[in-house]
């Protein structure tokens, strides 16, 4: 092999560099707060984060249906050479971004659920894929870092209740929040409010400070607090959040980690699909004296996976039984694992459907005031995708189907 030719070691170094650029080293809670004070986007809400990802790629001018528009390049799928670009539908996409902007600013739309509607083959699936691709790549950038917390209670003793965070002796046993819990949620409510006040004076969008620690992490926090209180420590919070017990880590946003996607074929009870389920074996193993231990919960529901960024319900008409259960999520930002065990949720809700959902929503329309879906219909903000009527875009679509990437670049997609 020539000196200038790449070899296995060179490719390994390349992979190391790629991963190094995608993550921040673990940091203390204090260091994270300093970052938030300097860069409020590090504590953005789910809606604000999605908005920032879209805006990060800028805009380009287009003409559609005779109208001059500014189109967000994010929807051209620039990270994949336009493979999953949303062709056309710029007006609907811009309206979606306007909704995000209003929700991020807390101007009422935070209680709305985005509805991407349209017949088959209008780009709805490409919208979802483009969204996932863009959020994933944005989270690998310095401006798009997303953070959560990890716990280590090894060596602190099991106490009267079991903990699944390790049995002592291994200082490397770190357990991440299973729902990407926001680092600011570790602070008491009053402290969070003061951090928010310190940050928001010069910002347009409020940070995600009104969130409680997830139940899984709360088990570790309460265990540590009880132990240090028994030791007589006066600096309880500092002891609990010491770098040996708690660290803030960045993560790459992807399906299952900041992005929840409910597919048409997914089944299970509503609670299993939305939040997760109890694991019988672990419930017995983690003897909890009459109270279920949140460490024995699977957290694999779509809202759990999408906590922190976005939750997408595909083919929503196939999940009509869940839509009413989603109604209170934007309102209360909270779901239940079980009676008495709640969990805060910060996620941008998006449902995707074909026209069948219209019929599903109108099932009880004749009942007028007694229509059980009336409140849901009032909460949905509809953005309709249409078929392409521009011959240039239609030609680009056909060429994409046969794998002609040059044709996509020629119409400004992926360029």
mmCIF file of C-alpha atoms in Angstrom, residues 66 102 119 129 172 193 217 276 291 314 339 342 355 388 394 413:
data_model
loop_
_atom_site.group_PDB
_atom_site.id
_atom_site.type_symbol
_atom_site.label_atom_id
_atom_site.label_comp_id
_atom_site.label_asym_id
_atom_site.label_seq_id
_atom_site.Cartn_x
_atom_site.Cartn_y
_atom_site.Cartn_z
ATOM 1 C CA UNK A 66 -47.040 31.244 -8.852
ATOM 2 C CA UNK A 102 -45.347 30.370 18.558
ATOM 3 C CA UNK A 119 -53.549 11.922 0.570
ATOM 4 C CA UNK A 129 -37.701 10.936 7.565
ATOM 5 C CA UNK A 172 -17.821 3.162 36.293
ATOM 6 C CA UNK A 193 -37.231 29.554 38.414
ATOM 7 C CA UNK A 217 -33.786 9.347 38.340
ATOM 8 C CA UNK A 276 -44.242 1.933 28.490
ATOM 9 C CA UNK A 291 -44.921 0.722 45.954
ATOM 10 C CA UNK A 314 -47.761 7.897 11.963
ATOM 11 C CA UNK A 339 -51.416 5.546 40.095
ATOM 12 C CA UNK A 342 -46.368 10.724 37.272
ATOM 13 C CA UNK A 355 -57.893 11.723 4.838
ATOM 14 C CA UNK A 388 -47.249 18.331 -6.904
ATOM 15 C CA UNK A 394 -42.775 16.201 -10.609
ATOM 16 C CA UNK A 413 -32.653 19.953 -3.380
#
